[in-house]
Coordinates of N, CA and C in Angstrom, one line a residue:
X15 N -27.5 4.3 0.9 CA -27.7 4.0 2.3 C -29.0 3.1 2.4
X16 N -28.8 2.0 3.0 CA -30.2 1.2 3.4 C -30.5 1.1 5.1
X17 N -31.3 1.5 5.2 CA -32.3 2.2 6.3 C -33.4 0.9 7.1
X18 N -33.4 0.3 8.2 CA -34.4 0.1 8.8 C -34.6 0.9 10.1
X19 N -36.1 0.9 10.2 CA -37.0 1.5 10.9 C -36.2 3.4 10.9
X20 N -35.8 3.9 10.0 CA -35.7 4.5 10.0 C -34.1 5.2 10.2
X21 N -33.0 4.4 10.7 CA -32.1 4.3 11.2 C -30.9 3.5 10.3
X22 N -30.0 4.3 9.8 CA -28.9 3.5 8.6 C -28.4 2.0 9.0
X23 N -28.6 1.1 8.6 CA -27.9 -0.2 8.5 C -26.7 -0.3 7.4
X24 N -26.8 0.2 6.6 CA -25.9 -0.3 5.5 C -25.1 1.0 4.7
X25 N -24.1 1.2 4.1 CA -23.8 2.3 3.6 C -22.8 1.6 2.6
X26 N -22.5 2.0 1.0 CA -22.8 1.1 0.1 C -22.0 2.5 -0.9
X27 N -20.7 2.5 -1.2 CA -19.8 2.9 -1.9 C -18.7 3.0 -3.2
X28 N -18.7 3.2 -4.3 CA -18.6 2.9 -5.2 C -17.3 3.6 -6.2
X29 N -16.5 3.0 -6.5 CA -15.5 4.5 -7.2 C -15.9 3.8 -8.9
X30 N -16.2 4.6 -10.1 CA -16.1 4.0 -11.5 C -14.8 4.9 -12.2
X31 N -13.5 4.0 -12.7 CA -12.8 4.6 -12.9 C -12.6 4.6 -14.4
X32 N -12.7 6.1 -15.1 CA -13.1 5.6 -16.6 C -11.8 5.7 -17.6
X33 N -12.0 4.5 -18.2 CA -10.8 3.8 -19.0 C -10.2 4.7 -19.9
X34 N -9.0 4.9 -20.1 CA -8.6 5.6 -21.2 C -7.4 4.9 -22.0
X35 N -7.0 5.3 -22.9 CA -5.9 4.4 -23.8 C -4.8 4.6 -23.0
X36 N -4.1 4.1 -22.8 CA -2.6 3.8 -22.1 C -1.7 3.2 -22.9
X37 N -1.0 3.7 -23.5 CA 0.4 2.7 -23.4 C 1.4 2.7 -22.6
X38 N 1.5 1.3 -22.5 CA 2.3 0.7 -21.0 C 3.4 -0.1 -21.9
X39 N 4.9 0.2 -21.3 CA 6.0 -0.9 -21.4 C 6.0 -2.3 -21.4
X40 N 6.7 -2.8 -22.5 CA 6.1 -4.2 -22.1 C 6.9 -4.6 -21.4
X41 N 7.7 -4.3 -20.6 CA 8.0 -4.5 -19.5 C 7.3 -4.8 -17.9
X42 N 6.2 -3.9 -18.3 CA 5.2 -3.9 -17.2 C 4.1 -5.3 -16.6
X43 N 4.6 -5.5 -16.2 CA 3.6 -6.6 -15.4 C 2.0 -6.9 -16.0
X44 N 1.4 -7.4 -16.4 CA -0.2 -7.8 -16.1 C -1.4 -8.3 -15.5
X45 N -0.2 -9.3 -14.9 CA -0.9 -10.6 -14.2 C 0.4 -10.9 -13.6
X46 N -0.1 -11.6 -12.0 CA 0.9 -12.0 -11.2 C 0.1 -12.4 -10.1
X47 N 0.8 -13.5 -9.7 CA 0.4 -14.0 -8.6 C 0.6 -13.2 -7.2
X48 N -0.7 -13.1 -6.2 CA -0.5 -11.8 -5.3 C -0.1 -12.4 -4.1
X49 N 0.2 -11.5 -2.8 CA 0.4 -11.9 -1.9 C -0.8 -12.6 -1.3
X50 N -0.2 -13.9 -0.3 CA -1.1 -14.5 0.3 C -1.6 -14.5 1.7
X51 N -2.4 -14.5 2.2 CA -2.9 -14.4 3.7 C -3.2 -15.8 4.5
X52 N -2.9 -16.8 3.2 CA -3.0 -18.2 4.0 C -1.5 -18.7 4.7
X53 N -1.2 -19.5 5.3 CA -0.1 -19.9 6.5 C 0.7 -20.5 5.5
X54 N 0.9 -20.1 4.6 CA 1.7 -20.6 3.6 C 3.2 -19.9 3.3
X55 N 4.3 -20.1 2.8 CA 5.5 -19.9 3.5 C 5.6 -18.0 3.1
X56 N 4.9 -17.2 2.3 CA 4.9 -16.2 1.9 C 4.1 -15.3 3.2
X57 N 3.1 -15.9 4.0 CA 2.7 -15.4 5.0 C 3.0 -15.3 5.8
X58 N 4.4 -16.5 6.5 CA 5.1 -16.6 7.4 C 5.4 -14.7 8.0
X59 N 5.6 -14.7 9.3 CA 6.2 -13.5 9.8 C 7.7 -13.8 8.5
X60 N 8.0 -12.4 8.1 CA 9.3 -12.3 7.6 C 10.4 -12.1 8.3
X61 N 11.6 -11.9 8.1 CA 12.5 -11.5 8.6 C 12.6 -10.3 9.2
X62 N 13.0 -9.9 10.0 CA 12.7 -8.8 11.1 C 12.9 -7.5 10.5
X63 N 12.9 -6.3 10.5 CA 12.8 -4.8 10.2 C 14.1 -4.8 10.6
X64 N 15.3 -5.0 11.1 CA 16.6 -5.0 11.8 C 17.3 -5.3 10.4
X65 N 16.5 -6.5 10.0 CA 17.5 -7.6 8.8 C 16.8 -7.1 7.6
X66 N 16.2 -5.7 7.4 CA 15.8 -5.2 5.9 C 16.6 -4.1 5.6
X67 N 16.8 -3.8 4.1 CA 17.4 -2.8 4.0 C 17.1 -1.4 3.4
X68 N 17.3 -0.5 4.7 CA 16.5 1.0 4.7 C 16.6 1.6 3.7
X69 N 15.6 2.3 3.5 CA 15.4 3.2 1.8 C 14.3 4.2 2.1
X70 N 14.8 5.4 1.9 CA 14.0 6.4 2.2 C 12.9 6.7 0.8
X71 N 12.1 7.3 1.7 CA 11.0 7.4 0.6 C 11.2 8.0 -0.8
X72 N 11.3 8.0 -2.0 CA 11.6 8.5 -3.4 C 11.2 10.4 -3.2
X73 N 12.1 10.9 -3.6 CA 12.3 12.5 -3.6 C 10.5 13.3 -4.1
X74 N 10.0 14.2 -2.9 CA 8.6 14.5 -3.6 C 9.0 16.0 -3.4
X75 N 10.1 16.6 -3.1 CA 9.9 18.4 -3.0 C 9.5 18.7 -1.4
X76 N 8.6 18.1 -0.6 CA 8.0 19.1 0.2 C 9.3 18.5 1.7
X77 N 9.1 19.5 2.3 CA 10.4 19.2 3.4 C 9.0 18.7 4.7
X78 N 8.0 18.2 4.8 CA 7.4 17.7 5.5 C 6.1 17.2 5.0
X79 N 6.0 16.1 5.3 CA 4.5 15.2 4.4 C 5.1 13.4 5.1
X80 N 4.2 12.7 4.1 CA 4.4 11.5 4.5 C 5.7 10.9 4.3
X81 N 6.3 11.3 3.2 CA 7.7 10.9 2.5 C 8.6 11.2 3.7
X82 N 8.4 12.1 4.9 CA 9.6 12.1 5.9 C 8.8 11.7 7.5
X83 N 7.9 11.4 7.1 CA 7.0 10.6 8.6 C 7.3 9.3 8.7
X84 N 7.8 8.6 7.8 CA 7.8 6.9 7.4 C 8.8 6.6 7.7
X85 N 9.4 5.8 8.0 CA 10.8 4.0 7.8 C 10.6 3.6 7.1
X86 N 10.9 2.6 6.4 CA 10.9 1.8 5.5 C 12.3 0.7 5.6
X87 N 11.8 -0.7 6.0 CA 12.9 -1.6 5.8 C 12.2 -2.5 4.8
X88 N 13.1 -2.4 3.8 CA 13.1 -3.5 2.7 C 13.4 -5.0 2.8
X89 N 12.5 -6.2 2.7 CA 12.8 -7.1 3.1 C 13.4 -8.0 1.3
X90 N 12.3 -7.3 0.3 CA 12.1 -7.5 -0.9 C 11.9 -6.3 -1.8
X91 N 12.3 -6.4 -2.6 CA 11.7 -5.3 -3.7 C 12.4 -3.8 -3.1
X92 N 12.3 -2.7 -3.5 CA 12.3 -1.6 -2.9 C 11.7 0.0 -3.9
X93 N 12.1 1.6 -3.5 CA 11.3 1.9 -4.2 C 12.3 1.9 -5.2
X94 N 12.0 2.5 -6.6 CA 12.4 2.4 -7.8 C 12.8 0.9 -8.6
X95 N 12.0 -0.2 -7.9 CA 12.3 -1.4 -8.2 C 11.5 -1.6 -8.8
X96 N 10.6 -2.0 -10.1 CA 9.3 -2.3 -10.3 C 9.2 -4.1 -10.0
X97 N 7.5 -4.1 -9.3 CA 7.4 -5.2 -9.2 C 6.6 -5.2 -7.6
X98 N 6.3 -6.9 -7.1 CA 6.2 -6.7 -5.9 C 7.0 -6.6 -4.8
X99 N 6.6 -6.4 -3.3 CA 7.9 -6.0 -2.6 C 7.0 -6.7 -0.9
X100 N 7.7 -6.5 -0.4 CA 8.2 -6.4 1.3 C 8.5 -5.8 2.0
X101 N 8.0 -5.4 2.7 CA 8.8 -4.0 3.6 C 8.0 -4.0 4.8
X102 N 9.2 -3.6 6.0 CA 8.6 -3.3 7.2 C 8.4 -1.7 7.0
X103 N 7.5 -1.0 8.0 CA 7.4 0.1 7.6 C 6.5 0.7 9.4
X104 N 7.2 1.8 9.3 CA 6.9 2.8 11.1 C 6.7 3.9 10.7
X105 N 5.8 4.5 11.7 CA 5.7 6.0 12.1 C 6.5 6.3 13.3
X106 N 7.4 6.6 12.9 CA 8.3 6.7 14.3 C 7.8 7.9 14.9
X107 N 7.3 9.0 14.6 CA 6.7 10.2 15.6 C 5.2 10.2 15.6
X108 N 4.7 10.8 16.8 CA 3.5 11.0 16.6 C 2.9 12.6 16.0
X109 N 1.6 12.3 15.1 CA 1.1 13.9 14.3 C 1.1 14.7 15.7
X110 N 0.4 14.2 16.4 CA 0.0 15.1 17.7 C 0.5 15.1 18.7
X111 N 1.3 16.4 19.4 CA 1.9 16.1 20.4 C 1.0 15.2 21.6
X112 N 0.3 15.6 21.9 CA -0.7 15.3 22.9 C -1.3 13.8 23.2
X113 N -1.6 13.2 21.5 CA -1.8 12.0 21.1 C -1.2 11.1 20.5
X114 N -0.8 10.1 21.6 CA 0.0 8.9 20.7 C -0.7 7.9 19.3
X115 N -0.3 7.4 18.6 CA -0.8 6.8 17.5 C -1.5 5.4 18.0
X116 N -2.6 5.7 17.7 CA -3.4 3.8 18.0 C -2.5 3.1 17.0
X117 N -2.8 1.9 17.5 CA -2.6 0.5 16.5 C -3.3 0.7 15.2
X118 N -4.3 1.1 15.1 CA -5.4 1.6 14.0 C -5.1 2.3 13.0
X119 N -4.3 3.2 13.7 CA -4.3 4.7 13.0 C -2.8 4.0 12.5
X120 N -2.0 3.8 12.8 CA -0.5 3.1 12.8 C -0.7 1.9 11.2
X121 N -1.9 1.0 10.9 CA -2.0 0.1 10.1 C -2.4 0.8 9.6
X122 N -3.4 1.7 9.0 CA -4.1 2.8 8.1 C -2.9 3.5 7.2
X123 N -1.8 4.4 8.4 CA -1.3 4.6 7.4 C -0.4 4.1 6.7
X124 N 0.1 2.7 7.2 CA 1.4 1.7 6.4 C 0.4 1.6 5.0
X125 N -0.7 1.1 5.3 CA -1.3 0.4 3.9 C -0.9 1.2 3.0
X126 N -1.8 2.7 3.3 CA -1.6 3.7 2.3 C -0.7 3.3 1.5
X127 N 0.8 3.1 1.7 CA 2.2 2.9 1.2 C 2.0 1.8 0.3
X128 N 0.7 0.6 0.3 CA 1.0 -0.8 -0.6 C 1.1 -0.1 -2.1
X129 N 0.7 0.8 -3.0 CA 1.0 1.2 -4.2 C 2.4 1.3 -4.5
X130 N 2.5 2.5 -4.0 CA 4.5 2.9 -3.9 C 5.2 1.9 -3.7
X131 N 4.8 1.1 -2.5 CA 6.2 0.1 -2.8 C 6.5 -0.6 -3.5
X132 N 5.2 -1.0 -3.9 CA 5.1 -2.4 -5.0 C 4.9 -1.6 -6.5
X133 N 5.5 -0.6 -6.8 CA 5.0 0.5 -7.9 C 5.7 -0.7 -9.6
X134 N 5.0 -0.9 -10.2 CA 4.9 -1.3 -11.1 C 5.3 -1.0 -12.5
X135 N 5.3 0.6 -12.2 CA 6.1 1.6 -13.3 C 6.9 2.5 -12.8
X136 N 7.7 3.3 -13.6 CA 8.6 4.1 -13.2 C 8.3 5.7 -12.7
X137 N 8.3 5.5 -11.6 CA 7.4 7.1 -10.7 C 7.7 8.2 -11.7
X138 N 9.0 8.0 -12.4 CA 9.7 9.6 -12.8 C 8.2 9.5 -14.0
X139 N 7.6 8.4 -14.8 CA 7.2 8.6 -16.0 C 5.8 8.5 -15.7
X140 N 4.9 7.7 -14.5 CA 3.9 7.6 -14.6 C 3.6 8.0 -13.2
X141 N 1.8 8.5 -13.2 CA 1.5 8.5 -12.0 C 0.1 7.3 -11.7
X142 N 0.1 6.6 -10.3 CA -0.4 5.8 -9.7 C -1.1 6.0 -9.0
X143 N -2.4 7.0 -8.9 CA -3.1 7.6 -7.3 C -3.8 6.5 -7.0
X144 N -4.3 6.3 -5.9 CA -5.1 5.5 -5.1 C -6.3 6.4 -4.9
X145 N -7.5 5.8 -5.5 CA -8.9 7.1 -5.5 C -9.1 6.0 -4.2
X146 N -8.9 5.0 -3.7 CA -9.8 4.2 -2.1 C -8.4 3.3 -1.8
X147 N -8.8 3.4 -0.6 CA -8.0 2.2 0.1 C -9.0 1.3 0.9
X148 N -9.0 0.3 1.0 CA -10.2 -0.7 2.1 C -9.3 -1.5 2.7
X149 N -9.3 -1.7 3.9 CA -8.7 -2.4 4.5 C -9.4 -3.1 6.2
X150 N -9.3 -4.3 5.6 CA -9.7 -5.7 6.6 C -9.0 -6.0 7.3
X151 N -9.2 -6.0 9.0 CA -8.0 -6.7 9.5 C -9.1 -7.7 10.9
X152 N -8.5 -9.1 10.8 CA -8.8 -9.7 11.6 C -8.1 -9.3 13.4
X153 N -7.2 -9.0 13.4 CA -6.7 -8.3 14.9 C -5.9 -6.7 14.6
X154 N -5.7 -6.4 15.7 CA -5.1 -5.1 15.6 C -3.5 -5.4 15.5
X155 N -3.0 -4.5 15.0 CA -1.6 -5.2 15.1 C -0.6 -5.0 16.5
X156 N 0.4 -5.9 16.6 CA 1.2 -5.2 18.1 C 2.3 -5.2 17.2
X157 N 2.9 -4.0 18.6 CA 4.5 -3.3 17.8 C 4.1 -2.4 17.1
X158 N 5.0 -1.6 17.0 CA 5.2 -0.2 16.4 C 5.2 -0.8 14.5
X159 N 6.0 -1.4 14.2 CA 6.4 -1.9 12.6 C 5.2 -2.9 12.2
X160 N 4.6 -2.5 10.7 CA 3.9 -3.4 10.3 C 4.6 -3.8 8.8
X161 N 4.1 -5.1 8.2 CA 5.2 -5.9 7.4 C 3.9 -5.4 6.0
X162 N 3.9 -4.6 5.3 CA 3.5 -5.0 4.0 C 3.9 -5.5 3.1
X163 N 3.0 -6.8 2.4 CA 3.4 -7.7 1.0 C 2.3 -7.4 -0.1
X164 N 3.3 -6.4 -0.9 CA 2.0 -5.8 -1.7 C 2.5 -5.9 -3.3
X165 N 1.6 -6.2 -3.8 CA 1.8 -6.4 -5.4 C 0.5 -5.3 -6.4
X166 N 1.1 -4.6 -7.1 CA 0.4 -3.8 -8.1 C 0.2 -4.2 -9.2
X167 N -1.4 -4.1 -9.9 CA -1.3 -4.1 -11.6 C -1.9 -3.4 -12.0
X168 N -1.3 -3.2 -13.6 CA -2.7 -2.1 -14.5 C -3.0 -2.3 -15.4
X169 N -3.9 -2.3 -16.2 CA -4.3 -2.0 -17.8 C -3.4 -1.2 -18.3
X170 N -3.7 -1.3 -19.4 CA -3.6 -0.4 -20.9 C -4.5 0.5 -20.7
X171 N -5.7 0.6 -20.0 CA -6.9 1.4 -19.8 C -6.8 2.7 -18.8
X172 N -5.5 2.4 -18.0 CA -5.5 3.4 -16.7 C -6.0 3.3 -15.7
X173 N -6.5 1.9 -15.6 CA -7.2 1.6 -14.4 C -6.0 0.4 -13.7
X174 N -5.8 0.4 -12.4 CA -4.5 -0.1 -11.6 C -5.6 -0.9 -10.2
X175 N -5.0 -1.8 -10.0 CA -5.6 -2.6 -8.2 C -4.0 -2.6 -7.9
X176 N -4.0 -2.4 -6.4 CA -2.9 -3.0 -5.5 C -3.4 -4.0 -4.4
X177 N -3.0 -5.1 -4.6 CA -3.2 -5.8 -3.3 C -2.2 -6.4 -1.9
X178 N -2.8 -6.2 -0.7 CA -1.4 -6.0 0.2 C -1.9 -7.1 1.2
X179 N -1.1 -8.0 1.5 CA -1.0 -8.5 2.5 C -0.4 -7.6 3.9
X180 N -1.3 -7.8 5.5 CA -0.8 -7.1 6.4 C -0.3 -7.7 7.4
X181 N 0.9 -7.8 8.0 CA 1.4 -8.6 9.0 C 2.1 -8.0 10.2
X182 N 2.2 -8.2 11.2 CA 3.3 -7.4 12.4 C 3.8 -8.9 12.9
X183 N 4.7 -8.3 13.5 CA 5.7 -9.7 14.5 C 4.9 -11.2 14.6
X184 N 3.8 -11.2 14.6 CA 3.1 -11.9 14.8 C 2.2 -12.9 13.7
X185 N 2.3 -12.3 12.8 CA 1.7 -13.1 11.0 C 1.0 -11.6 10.5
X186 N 0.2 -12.4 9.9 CA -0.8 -12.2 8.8 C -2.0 -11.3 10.3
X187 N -2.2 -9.9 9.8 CA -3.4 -9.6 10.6 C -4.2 -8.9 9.2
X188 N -4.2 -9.1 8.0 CA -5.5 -8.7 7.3 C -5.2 -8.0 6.0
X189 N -5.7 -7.7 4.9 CA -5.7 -7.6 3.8 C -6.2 -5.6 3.3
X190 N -5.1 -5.0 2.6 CA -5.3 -4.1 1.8 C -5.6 -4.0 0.6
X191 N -6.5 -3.4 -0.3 CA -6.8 -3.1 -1.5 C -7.0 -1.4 -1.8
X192 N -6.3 -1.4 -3.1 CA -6.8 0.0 -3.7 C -6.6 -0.2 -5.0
X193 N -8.2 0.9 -5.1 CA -8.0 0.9 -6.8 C -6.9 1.7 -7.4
X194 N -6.5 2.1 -8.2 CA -5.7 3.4 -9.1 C -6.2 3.7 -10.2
X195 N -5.8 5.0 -10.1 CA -6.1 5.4 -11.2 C -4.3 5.8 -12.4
X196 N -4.2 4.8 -13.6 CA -2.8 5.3 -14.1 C -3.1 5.8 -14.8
X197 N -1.4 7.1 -15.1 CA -1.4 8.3 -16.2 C 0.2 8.2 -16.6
X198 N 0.0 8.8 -17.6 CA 1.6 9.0 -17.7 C 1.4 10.6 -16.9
X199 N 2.7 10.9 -16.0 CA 2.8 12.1 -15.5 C 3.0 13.3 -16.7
X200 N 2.8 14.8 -16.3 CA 2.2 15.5 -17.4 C 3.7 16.1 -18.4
X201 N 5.2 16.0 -17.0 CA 6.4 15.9 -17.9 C 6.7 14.9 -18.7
X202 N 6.2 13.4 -18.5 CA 6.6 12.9 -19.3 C 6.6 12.8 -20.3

């Protein structure tokens, strides 16, 4: 934390994620060109949430969590596709009866989802956590549905980035990143 006259200015964050041997399919991606945030035909508003096609979140066991809070319309890619993807994506209920969902709170948790959808490996064999998410947005978004264009990579080391482009009806409103950390899952 950096401090003038006695009062925090700055707060200054760090995850170190430590490498371990991995072998990865060579099937698996390395390097790829990511999504873009400039007005270039990939940033364009996509095709509407109406004209994607729906895919429920991949099977996790619990009969309430994120995996049944979500939508998901596929514009590109979907889950069990490896690679990057497209998707419109809602919270169609609110956590709290009492409290409707901000715009805020609404883009916070689509991001979360840029790993999963753009998952790079096969969920049954490997796991992908997100130790941070950071997320920049030039406006808030309007509408309920926001458009994530998110592309994942990893090492051989077990260390993973996802990067997401964030859009609603309207374009491009701001950029996701998370680190990961990969494993092979402990059945595999």
């Amino acid at each position: 934390t950096l401090s003038a006259a006695d009062k925090p200015v700055m707060v200054a964050r760090a995850w170190r994620l430590a490498p371990v041997d991995l072998e990865l399919p060579r099937s698996a991606p390395t390097t790829t060109a990511g999504p873009g945030l400039t007005l270039d035909e990939r940033a364009r508003v996509p095709a509407p949430p109406e004209q994607g096609e729906s895919q429920a979140f991949f099977e996790t066991g619990h009969e309430v969590g994120y995996d049944t809070s979500m939508e998901f319309e596929f514009i590109e890619g979907g889950f069990g596709e490896p690679g990057p993807a497209r998707v419109w994506t809602r919270m169609p209920r609110q956590v709290l009866a009492e409290k409707p969902v901000s715009p805020l709170q609404r883009v916070m948790v689509a991001v979360d989802s840029g790993s999963g959808i753009s998952a790079m490996l096969d969920w049954r064999r490997y796991l992908f956590i997100n130790v941070d998410l950071t997320v920049h947005l030039v406006r808030e978004p309007v509408g309920e549905w926001i458009c994530l264009d998110s592309v994942t990579l990893a090492g051989d080391d077990g260390i993973g980035l996802t990067d997401t482009a964030i859009l609603d009806e309207h374009g491009p409103i701001g950029r996701g990143s998370q680190s990961l950390l990969v494993g092979k899952r402990p059945s595999a």
